[in-house]
Tab-separated table of C-alpha atoms and ligand atoms in Angstrom:
chain	number	residue	atom	x	y	z
A	1	UNK	CA	0.074	0.020	0.034
A	2	UNK	CA	1.129	3.380	-0.941
A	3	UNK	CA	0.745	6.246	1.656
A	4	UNK	CA	0.946	9.788	0.103
A	5	UNK	CA	2.093	12.585	2.411
A	6	UNK	CA	2.412	16.149	1.419
A	7	UNK	CA	1.970	19.762	2.390
A	8	UNK	CA	-0.131	22.541	0.808
A	9	UNK	CA	1.893	25.639	1.926
A	10	UNK	CA	5.532	26.109	3.139
A	11	UNK	CA	6.020	25.434	6.575
A	12	UNK	CA	8.855	26.164	9.047
A	13	UNK	CA	9.616	23.883	11.985
A	14	UNK	CA	12.034	24.371	14.849
A	15	UNK	CA	13.908	20.833	15.307
A	16	UNK	CA	14.591	21.594	18.950
A	17	UNK	CA	17.714	20.575	20.927
A	18	UNK	CA	17.312	18.480	24.063
A	19	UNK	CA	18.789	18.669	27.436
A	20	UNK	CA	18.754	15.567	29.666
A	21	UNK	CA	17.738	16.883	33.051
A	22	UNK	CA	19.319	13.920	34.955
A	23	UNK	CA	20.430	10.700	33.240
A	24	UNK	CA	20.866	7.578	35.448
A	25	UNK	CA	22.127	4.195	33.939
A	26	UNK	CA	20.816	1.078	35.625
A	27	UNK	CA	22.971	-1.513	33.956
A	28	UNK	CA	23.810	-3.184	30.630
A	29	UNK	CA	21.199	-5.081	28.746
A	30	UNK	CA	21.680	-8.312	26.944
A	31	UNK	CA	21.121	-6.257	23.524
A	32	UNK	CA	24.246	-4.318	24.109
A	33	UNK	CA	22.198	-1.157	25.012
A	34	UNK	CA	21.972	0.164	28.531
A	35	UNK	CA	18.718	0.593	30.802
A	36	UNK	CA	18.356	4.333	31.385
A	37	UNK	CA	16.114	6.474	33.519
A	38	UNK	CA	16.302	10.067	32.162
A	39	UNK	CA	14.207	13.250	31.851
A	40	UNK	CA	14.248	14.699	28.193
A	41	UNK	CA	13.506	18.424	27.714
A	42	UNK	CA	13.219	20.360	24.501
A	43	UNK	CA	14.539	23.852	24.388
A	44	UNK	CA	13.880	26.894	22.281
A	45	UNK	CA	17.070	26.567	20.424
A	46	UNK	CA	17.353	24.310	17.488
A	47	UNK	CA	17.892	23.458	13.860
A	48	UNK	CA	15.344	24.527	11.240
A	49	UNK	CA	13.326	22.394	8.884
A	50	UNK	CA	11.455	24.017	5.993
A	51	UNK	CA	8.815	21.896	4.233
A	52	UNK	CA	7.441	23.130	0.910
A	53	UNK	CA	4.910	21.812	-1.569
A	54	UNK	CA	6.531	19.703	-4.310
A	55	UNK	CA	5.466	16.870	-6.912
A	56	UNK	CA	8.099	14.576	-5.433
A	57	UNK	CA	10.503	14.118	-2.413
A	58	UNK	CA	13.409	16.566	-2.642
A	59	UNK	CA	15.867	16.444	0.249
A	60	UNK	CA	19.615	17.291	0.321
A	61	UNK	CA	21.490	16.801	3.555
A	62	UNK	CA	22.829	20.261	4.571
A	63	UNK	CA	26.408	19.031	5.311
A	64	UNK	CA	28.490	16.134	4.654
A	65	UNK	CA	27.306	13.503	7.466
A	66	UNK	CA	28.479	10.155	6.605
A	67	UNK	CA	24.937	8.891	7.311
A	68	UNK	CA	22.625	11.868	7.811
A	69	UNK	CA	19.844	10.703	10.172
A	70	UNK	CA	17.050	12.559	8.230
A	71	UNK	CA	18.152	10.999	4.897
A	72	UNK	CA	18.106	7.498	6.889
A	73	UNK	CA	14.475	8.325	8.002
A	74	UNK	CA	13.395	9.236	4.575
A	75	UNK	CA	14.747	5.876	3.085
A	76	UNK	CA	13.051	3.798	5.854
A	77	UNK	CA	9.713	5.789	5.010
A	78	UNK	CA	10.246	4.875	1.253
A	79	UNK	CA	10.834	1.323	2.165
A	80	UNK	CA	7.509	1.175	3.865
A	81	UNK	CA	5.772	2.617	0.763
A	82	UNK	CA	5.502	6.099	2.021
A	83	UNK	CA	5.508	8.614	-0.805
A	84	UNK	CA	6.457	12.076	0.367
A	85	UNK	CA	5.714	14.901	-1.884
A	86	UNK	CA	7.633	17.774	-0.346
A	87	UNK	CA	10.757	19.816	-0.765
A	88	UNK	CA	12.617	19.525	2.694
A	89	UNK	CA	15.617	21.710	3.757
A	90	UNK	CA	17.426	21.524	7.046
A	91	UNK	CA	19.544	24.296	8.483
A	92	UNK	CA	21.918	23.162	11.198
A	93	UNK	CA	22.561	25.224	14.337
A	94	UNK	CA	22.756	22.632	16.985
A	95	UNK	CA	26.375	21.649	17.676
A	96	UNK	CA	27.227	18.230	16.315
A	97	UNK	CA	27.685	15.189	18.741
A	98	UNK	CA	27.370	17.547	21.697
A	99	UNK	CA	24.750	15.806	23.767
A	100	UNK	CA	22.077	18.016	22.564
A	101	UNK	CA	20.289	15.360	20.363
A	102	UNK	CA	20.704	17.403	16.943
A	103	UNK	CA	20.452	14.457	14.520
A	104	UNK	CA	17.771	12.795	16.554
A	105	UNK	CA	15.842	15.990	16.591
A	106	UNK	CA	16.098	16.392	12.843
A	107	UNK	CA	14.792	12.883	12.221
A	108	UNK	CA	12.248	12.871	14.937
A	109	UNK	CA	10.800	16.249	14.419
A	110	UNK	CA	10.393	15.614	10.724
A	111	UNK	CA	8.603	12.290	11.400
A	112	UNK	CA	6.485	14.193	14.003
A	113	UNK	CA	5.466	16.663	11.409
A	114	UNK	CA	4.728	14.037	8.797
A	115	UNK	CA	2.369	12.475	11.163
A	116	UNK	CA	0.295	15.733	11.073
A	117	UNK	CA	0.524	15.558	7.297
A	118	UNK	CA	-0.877	12.042	7.236
A	119	UNK	CA	1.727	9.486	8.099
A	120	UNK	CA	0.367	6.837	10.508
A	121	UNK	CA	1.587	7.415	14.007
A	122	UNK	CA	2.570	3.744	14.704
A	123	UNK	CA	4.844	3.767	11.469
A	124	UNK	CA	6.494	6.989	12.589
A	125	UNK	CA	7.138	5.487	16.128
A	126	UNK	CA	8.499	2.290	14.726
A	127	UNK	CA	10.851	4.092	12.361
A	128	UNK	CA	11.810	6.483	15.209
A	129	UNK	CA	12.924	3.755	17.556
A	130	UNK	CA	14.890	1.998	14.744
A	131	UNK	CA	16.869	5.240	14.206
A	132	UNK	CA	18.195	5.794	17.529
A	133	UNK	CA	17.189	5.697	21.368
A	134	UNK	CA	16.516	9.560	21.467
A	135	UNK	CA	14.581	9.821	18.255
A	136	UNK	CA	10.971	8.676	19.564
A	137	UNK	CA	10.984	11.464	22.122
A	138	UNK	CA	11.293	14.103	19.406
A	139	UNK	CA	8.047	13.052	17.670
A	140	UNK	CA	6.223	15.308	20.273
A	141	UNK	CA	9.231	16.945	22.465
A	142	UNK	CA	8.292	18.758	25.457
A	143	UNK	CA	9.204	17.239	28.690
A	144	UNK	CA	9.263	13.304	29.247
A	145	UNK	CA	10.522	10.662	31.607
A	146	UNK	CA	12.351	8.172	29.319
A	147	UNK	CA	13.037	4.649	30.536
A	148	UNK	CA	13.913	1.190	28.901
A	149	UNK	CA	16.753	2.371	26.504
A	150	UNK	CA	15.230	5.917	26.345
A	151	UNK	CA	12.293	4.933	24.152
A	152	UNK	CA	9.405	4.442	26.764
A	153	UNK	CA	7.964	7.921	27.199
A	154	UNK	CA	5.925	9.382	29.912
A	155	UNK	CA	4.829	13.114	29.418
A	156	UNK	CA	5.731	15.387	32.400
A	157	UNK	CA	5.065	19.121	33.162
A	158	UNK	CA	7.732	21.399	31.841
A	159	UNK	CA	9.802	23.232	34.241
A	160	UNK	CA	10.123	27.078	34.287
A	161	UNK	CA	13.342	29.077	33.982
A	162	UNK	CA	16.267	29.449	31.767
A	163	UNK	CA	19.028	27.167	30.763
A	164	UNK	CA	22.812	28.252	30.108
A	165	UNK	CA	24.685	25.727	28.071
A	166	UNK	CA	28.318	25.452	27.057
A	167	UNK	CA	29.835	22.866	24.796
A	168	UNK	CA	33.346	22.173	25.277
A	169	UNK	CA	35.321	20.604	22.453
A	170	UNK	CA	35.570	16.883	22.492
A	171	UNK	CA	36.565	14.736	19.456
A	172	UNK	CA	35.848	11.260	20.162
A	173	UNK	CA	35.050	8.676	17.519
A	174	UNK	CA	31.423	7.307	18.126
A	175	UNK	CA	31.120	9.407	21.168
A	176	UNK	CA	27.989	8.114	22.537
A	177	UNK	CA	28.837	4.355	22.158
A	178	UNK	CA	32.447	4.905	23.469
A	179	UNK	CA	31.177	6.729	26.644
A	180	UNK	CA	28.464	4.067	27.224
A	181	UNK	CA	31.065	1.285	26.927
A	182	UNK	CA	33.376	3.224	29.435
A	183	UNK	CA	30.987	2.973	32.171
A	184	UNK	CA	31.557	0.584	35.092
A	185	UNK	CA	28.995	-0.718	37.667
A	186	UNK	CA	30.233	1.907	39.888
A	187	UNK	CA	28.444	4.531	37.420
A	188	UNK	CA	25.137	2.814	37.807
A	189	UNK	CA	22.455	3.779	40.143
A	190	UNK	CA	18.750	2.750	40.408
A	191	UNK	CA	16.995	5.787	38.880
A	192	UNK	CA	15.402	6.807	42.144
A	193	UNK	CA	16.765	10.437	42.061
A	194	UNK	CA	15.419	10.930	38.441
A	195	UNK	CA	12.014	9.476	39.280
A	196	UNK	CA	11.814	11.805	42.224
A	197	UNK	CA	12.784	14.749	40.009
A	198	UNK	CA	9.952	13.697	37.687
A	199	UNK	CA	7.570	13.747	40.635
A	200	UNK	CA	8.845	17.068	41.771
A	201	UNK	CA	8.186	18.433	38.222
A	202	UNK	CA	4.737	17.102	38.343
A	203	UNK	CA	3.974	18.880	41.595
A	204	UNK	CA	6.032	22.003	41.472
A	205	UNK	CA	7.136	22.738	37.904
A	206	UNK	CA	10.591	23.621	38.846
A	207	UNK	CA	13.663	21.589	38.472
A	208	UNK	CA	15.293	20.372	41.861
A	209	UNK	CA	19.102	20.677	41.100
A	210	UNK	CA	19.842	18.439	44.185
A	211	UNK	CA	18.139	15.462	42.289
A	212	UNK	CA	20.124	15.815	39.112
A	213	UNK	CA	22.536	12.814	38.410
A	214	UNK	CA	24.454	12.039	35.177
A	215	UNK	CA	26.307	8.816	35.052
A	216	UNK	CA	28.479	10.306	32.260
A	217	UNK	CA	30.080	12.834	34.479
A	218	UNK	CA	32.847	10.805	35.760
A	219	UNK	CA	34.152	9.728	32.357
A	220	UNK	CA	33.725	13.069	31.064
A	221	UNK	CA	35.766	14.716	33.799
A	222	UNK	CA	38.747	12.854	32.471
A	223	UNK	CA	38.852	15.470	29.444
A	224	UNK	CA	40.615	18.729	30.677
A	225	UNK	CA	38.417	20.866	28.450
A	226	UNK	CA	35.258	19.530	30.170
A	227	UNK	CA	36.907	20.343	33.679
A	228	UNK	CA	37.673	23.679	32.243
A	229	UNK	CA	34.242	24.381	31.109
A	230	UNK	CA	32.831	23.342	34.459
A	231	UNK	CA	35.237	25.523	36.489
A	232	UNK	CA	34.291	28.454	34.158
A	233	UNK	CA	30.614	27.909	34.490
A	234	UNK	CA	31.001	28.123	38.279
A	235	UNK	CA	33.377	31.134	38.081
A	236	UNK	CA	30.634	32.860	36.065
A	237	UNK	CA	27.981	32.251	38.810
A	238	UNK	CA	26.598	28.932	38.037
A	239	UNK	CA	25.787	27.182	41.404
A	240	UNK	CA	25.965	23.890	39.565
A	241	UNK	CA	26.430	22.388	36.057
A	242	UNK	CA	25.673	18.891	34.734
A	243	UNK	CA	26.237	17.257	31.360
A	244	UNK	CA	23.374	16.666	28.793
A	245	UNK	CA	23.207	13.275	27.643
A	246	UNK	CA	26.754	11.700	27.273
A	247	UNK	CA	28.104	15.244	26.804
A	248	UNK	CA	30.121	17.215	26.449
A	249	UNK	CA	27.612	19.956	26.592
A	250	UNK	CA	27.176	21.159	30.115
A	251	UNK	CA	24.083	23.091	31.325
A	252	UNK	CA	23.030	25.031	34.406
A	253	UNK	CA	19.530	26.653	35.205
A	254	UNK	CA	18.317	29.899	36.553
A	255	UNK	CA	14.769	30.893	37.440
A	256	UNK	CA	15.228	34.366	35.751
A	257	UNK	CA	16.341	35.224	32.122
A	258	UNK	CA	18.420	38.048	33.461
A	259	UNK	CA	20.539	35.945	35.873
A	260	UNK	CA	20.995	33.383	32.868
A	261	UNK	CA	22.195	36.343	30.534
A	262	UNK	CA	24.548	37.515	33.254
A	263	UNK	CA	26.216	34.128	33.582
A	264	UNK	CA	26.445	33.960	29.734
A	265	UNK	CA	27.930	37.409	29.553
A	266	UNK	CA	30.809	36.200	32.042
A	267	UNK	CA	31.265	33.016	29.975
A	268	UNK	CA	31.714	34.804	26.804
A	269	UNK	CA	34.278	36.967	28.435
A	270	UNK	CA	36.163	33.694	29.154
A	271	UNK	CA	35.899	32.794	25.410
A	272	UNK	CA	32.890	30.330	25.401
A	273	UNK	CA	30.004	30.903	23.164
A	274	UNK	CA	27.159	29.897	25.715
A	275	UNK	CA	23.559	29.134	24.437
A	276	UNK	CA	20.718	30.502	26.734
A	277	UNK	CA	17.436	28.797	26.060
A	278	UNK	CA	14.143	28.167	27.848
A	279	UNK	CA	12.098	24.962	27.837
A	280	UNK	CA	10.102	24.517	24.766
A	281	UNK	CA	6.992	22.462	23.753
A	282	UNK	CA	6.407	22.295	20.101
A	283	UNK	CA	3.013	24.047	19.153
A	284	UNK	CA	2.970	23.602	15.553
A	285	UNK	CA	1.232	20.213	15.350
A	286	UNK	CA	-2.349	21.684	14.797
A	287	UNK	CA	-1.301	24.417	12.393
A	288	UNK	CA	0.544	21.592	10.355
A	289	UNK	CA	-2.505	19.330	10.331
A	290	UNK	CA	-4.510	22.092	8.512
A	291	UNK	CA	-1.890	22.221	5.811
A	292	UNK	CA	-1.804	18.463	5.211
A	293	UNK	CA	-2.497	17.030	1.717
A	294	UNK	CA	-3.596	13.441	2.178
B	301	CDM	C1	23.035	9.661	25.684
B	301	CDM	C2	21.529	9.770	25.188
B	301	CDM	O1	21.508	10.883	24.348
B	301	CDM	C3	20.603	10.250	26.416
B	301	CDM	O2	19.450	10.717	26.106
B	301	CDM	C4	21.101	8.589	24.651
B	301	CDM	O3	20.980	7.380	25.562
B	301	CDM	C5	21.749	8.121	23.393
B	301	CDM	O4	20.766	8.162	22.251
B	301	CDM	P1	21.078	8.021	20.749
B	301	CDM	O5	22.296	9.064	20.645
B	301	CDM	O6	19.976	7.945	20.057
B	301	CDM	O7	21.888	6.501	20.840
B	301	CDM	P2	21.704	5.367	19.850
B	301	CDM	O8	21.948	5.836	18.539
B	301	CDM	O9	20.451	4.674	20.068
B	301	CDM	O10	22.812	4.619	20.408
B	301	CDM	C6	24.149	4.694	20.031
B	301	CDM	C7	25.030	3.708	21.055
B	301	CDM	O11	24.971	4.117	22.269
B	301	CDM	C8	24.873	3.048	23.147
B	301	CDM	N1	23.536	3.176	23.920
B	301	CDM	C9	22.489	4.060	23.498
B	301	CDM	C10	21.424	4.094	24.256
B	301	CDM	C11	21.262	3.209	25.482
B	301	CDM	N2	20.176	3.185	26.224
B	301	CDM	N3	22.180	2.401	25.646
B	301	CDM	C12	23.373	2.384	25.009
B	301	CDM	O12	24.347	1.511	25.315
B	301	CDM	C13	25.026	1.916	22.094
B	301	CDM	O13	26.233	1.394	22.320
B	301	CDM	C14	24.501	2.394	20.989
B	301	CDM	O14	25.198	1.754	19.844
B	302	ATP	N1	21.228	15.635	10.659
B	302	ATP	C1	22.231	15.116	11.647
B	302	ATP	N2	22.704	16.298	12.449
B	302	ATP	C2	23.772	15.900	13.389
B	302	ATP	N3	24.424	14.717	13.280
B	302	ATP	C3	24.098	13.836	12.444
B	302	ATP	C4	23.046	14.066	11.532
B	302	ATP	N4	22.874	12.992	10.897
B	302	ATP	C5	23.846	12.070	11.300
B	302	ATP	N5	24.625	12.696	12.263
B	302	ATP	C6	25.570	11.999	13.077
B	302	ATP	O1	25.166	11.580	14.323
B	302	ATP	C7	26.244	11.759	15.271
B	302	ATP	C8	25.563	12.365	16.565
B	302	ATP	O2	25.138	13.582	16.372
B	302	ATP	P1	24.241	14.418	17.270
B	302	ATP	O3	24.527	15.816	17.061
B	302	ATP	O4	22.788	13.727	17.066
B	302	ATP	O5	24.687	13.897	18.602
B	302	ATP	P2	24.395	13.899	20.125
B	302	ATP	O6	23.433	14.817	20.397
B	302	ATP	O7	25.694	14.080	20.788
B	302	ATP	O8	23.756	12.436	20.430
B	302	ATP	P3	23.544	12.031	21.853
B	302	ATP	O9	22.050	12.384	22.098
B	302	ATP	O10	23.755	10.590	21.670
B	302	ATP	O11	24.417	12.531	22.814
B	302	ATP	C9	27.473	12.580	14.652
B	302	ATP	O12	28.438	11.835	14.627
B	302	ATP	C10	26.784	12.982	13.408
B	302	ATP	O13	27.810	12.810	12.403
């Protein structure tokens, strides 16, 4: 069966970056993945995807990724008989392999958009899990407690406030896989702190920094540039900073934008290029539904 998916008018989407507001690793699974408990949060900083009407699929990856995740998503869709009639353009802003979920967001956000343009949700969900552990979250974004290998999602209330993010340089081949395989049982925990954070968010809609854990902090601290970024964040007034995902991005949080901007100013003076961003929940779903073709 052929499923045709298209758009009537040009449509611009933010493919948001994510932060892990805590990431605990429970242990290794028989399938070579790890069992995790994490809180995923999309932020109002990201890549841009533009969808335009076209008679056939027209997608060109923006840069030279060995295996662009969006191109892979489109190939998997074609393999399932999905005929996309759209011109798709992707502009990258999210730093690559930073722990901010850039590639996952591009593919996941596009799949989420296509659901509102006629793609069956169950198929989008299956393709998303096949593409990567972080991808299913981006079908909807927002705030979610993620378990299993990161693909079981439970929506949460979003926290308020502002994040300041610094990405120290880290050149590591297959960064995520390498860092997962560097973990030892001493890095594992039972997920209680992150589950309590989820409960805290449900009740108070603010983050409790005391409940943030990240199992990758220990291996990341082996890199001097990560230690330097952490020291500079503290010197700039951050009371704490944690990695997002497997890093190397580090983030802190402030209840007020002015305070976050002050930290960013001091970080810029130290030579960093901080990102200041707020929690973000995509709201374009209904607008896109009205532009769907089939
Ligand atoms: C670190 C996080 O970003 C936190 O949200 C994710 O756990 C990683 O998600 P991702 O980048 O989508 O990762 P995937 O593409 O699924 O997996 C890359 C590699 O990371 C390791 N991996 C990933 C997820 C997981 N739960 N356990 C793992 O051990 C596996 O070695 C896998 O081969
Ligand atoms: N569209 C894309 N954007 C960014 N990276 C991509 C894309 N397609 C494929 N990749 C590849 O995916 C890898 C991870 O990139 P990404 O920016 O998604 O990492 P990440 O956020 O660090 O992942 P994680 O969430 O695992 O920490 C990179 O090595 C990159 O070459």
